[in-house]
Amino acid sequence: MDASVETSNFISSSSSENVSEVIKMAKESKNINKCSRETGIDRRLISRWLKKEDSIKNTRNKRSRLYANTGQDKSFYSSMEKTLYDWILT
């Protein structure tokens, strides 16, 4: 399998498990550049993950959904959208 394909799959699926593996690898090797070369992930992103490791772990443990439901209408023009909806149905 081509290395660029593996890298793109790894980055696109950046699940918390993958991020944890990269953080662990970077800590063990104590060399972000080496970890970057091995995983194909930019060293700046790995550095950012290392700095935010605690918040990443907490988010992973707390997250139950990918979005926060505010219970509010997110539409800027809700009355216009309702009018348009009614017009389409008639």
Coordinates of C-alpha atoms in Angstrom, one line a residue:
M1 CA 0.0 0.0 0.0
D2 CA 1.3 3.5 -0.9
A3 CA 2.5 5.5 2.1
S4 CA 0.5 8.6 1.1
V5 CA -2.7 6.6 1.1
E6 CA -2.0 5.2 4.5
T7 CA -1.2 8.7 5.8
S8 CA -4.4 10.2 4.3
N9 CA -6.5 7.4 5.8
F10 CA -4.8 8.0 9.2
I11 CA -5.4 11.7 9.2
S12 CA -8.9 11.6 7.9
S13 CA -9.9 9.1 10.6
S14 CA -8.1 11.0 13.4
S15 CA -10.0 9.2 16.0
S16 CA -9.1 9.7 19.6
E17 CA -7.3 6.3 19.5
N18 CA -5.1 7.4 16.7
V19 CA -4.3 10.7 18.3
S20 CA -3.5 8.9 21.6
E21 CA -1.1 6.5 19.7
V22 CA 0.7 9.5 18.1
I23 CA 1.0 11.3 21.4
K24 CA 2.4 8.1 23.0
M25 CA 4.8 7.6 20.2
A26 CA 6.1 11.2 20.4
K27 CA 6.6 11.0 24.1
E28 CA 8.4 7.7 23.9
S29 CA 10.8 8.8 21.1
K30 CA 11.1 12.3 22.6
N31 CA 11.5 13.5 19.0
I32 CA 8.5 15.1 17.3
N33 CA 10.3 15.2 13.9
K34 CA 10.9 11.4 13.9
C35 CA 7.3 10.8 14.9
S36 CA 6.2 13.1 12.1
R37 CA 8.2 11.2 9.5
E38 CA 6.9 7.8 10.7
T39 CA 3.3 8.8 10.8
G40 CA 3.2 11.3 8.0
I41 CA 1.5 13.8 10.2
D42 CA 2.8 17.4 10.3
R43 CA 5.1 18.0 13.3
R44 CA 3.2 21.2 14.1
L45 CA 0.0 19.2 14.5
I46 CA 1.7 16.7 16.7
S47 CA 3.2 19.5 18.8
R48 CA -0.3 21.0 19.2
W49 CA -1.7 17.6 20.3
L50 CA 1.1 17.2 22.9
K51 CA 0.3 20.7 24.3
K52 CA -3.4 19.9 24.5
E53 CA -3.1 16.3 25.6
D54 CA -5.2 16.7 28.8
S55 CA -8.0 18.5 27.0
I56 CA -8.0 15.9 24.3
K57 CA -8.3 13.1 26.8
N58 CA -11.1 14.9 28.7
T59 CA -13.0 15.6 25.5
R60 CA -12.8 12.0 24.5
N61 CA -14.2 10.9 27.8
K62 CA -17.0 13.4 27.9
R63 CA -18.1 13.4 24.3
S64 CA -21.3 11.7 23.6
R65 CA -22.3 13.6 20.4
L66 CA -20.4 15.4 17.7
Y67 CA -22.4 18.6 18.2
A68 CA -24.0 20.5 21.0
N69 CA -27.7 20.9 20.8
T70 CA -28.6 24.4 22.0
G71 CA -32.3 24.0 21.5
Q72 CA -32.5 27.3 19.5
D73 CA -33.5 27.8 16.0
K74 CA -30.2 28.1 14.0
S75 CA -31.8 29.9 11.1
F76 CA -31.1 33.6 10.5
Y77 CA -34.3 34.1 8.6
S78 CA -36.8 31.6 10.1
S79 CA -39.9 33.6 9.1
M80 CA -38.7 33.9 5.5
E81 CA -37.9 30.2 5.4
K82 CA -41.3 29.3 6.8
T83 CA -43.0 31.6 4.2
L84 CA -40.9 29.9 1.4
Y85 CA -41.8 26.5 2.7
D86 CA -45.5 27.3 2.8
W87 CA -45.3 28.8 -0.7
I88 CA -43.6 25.6 -2.1
L89 CA -46.2 23.4 -0.5
T90 CA -49.1 25.4 -2.0

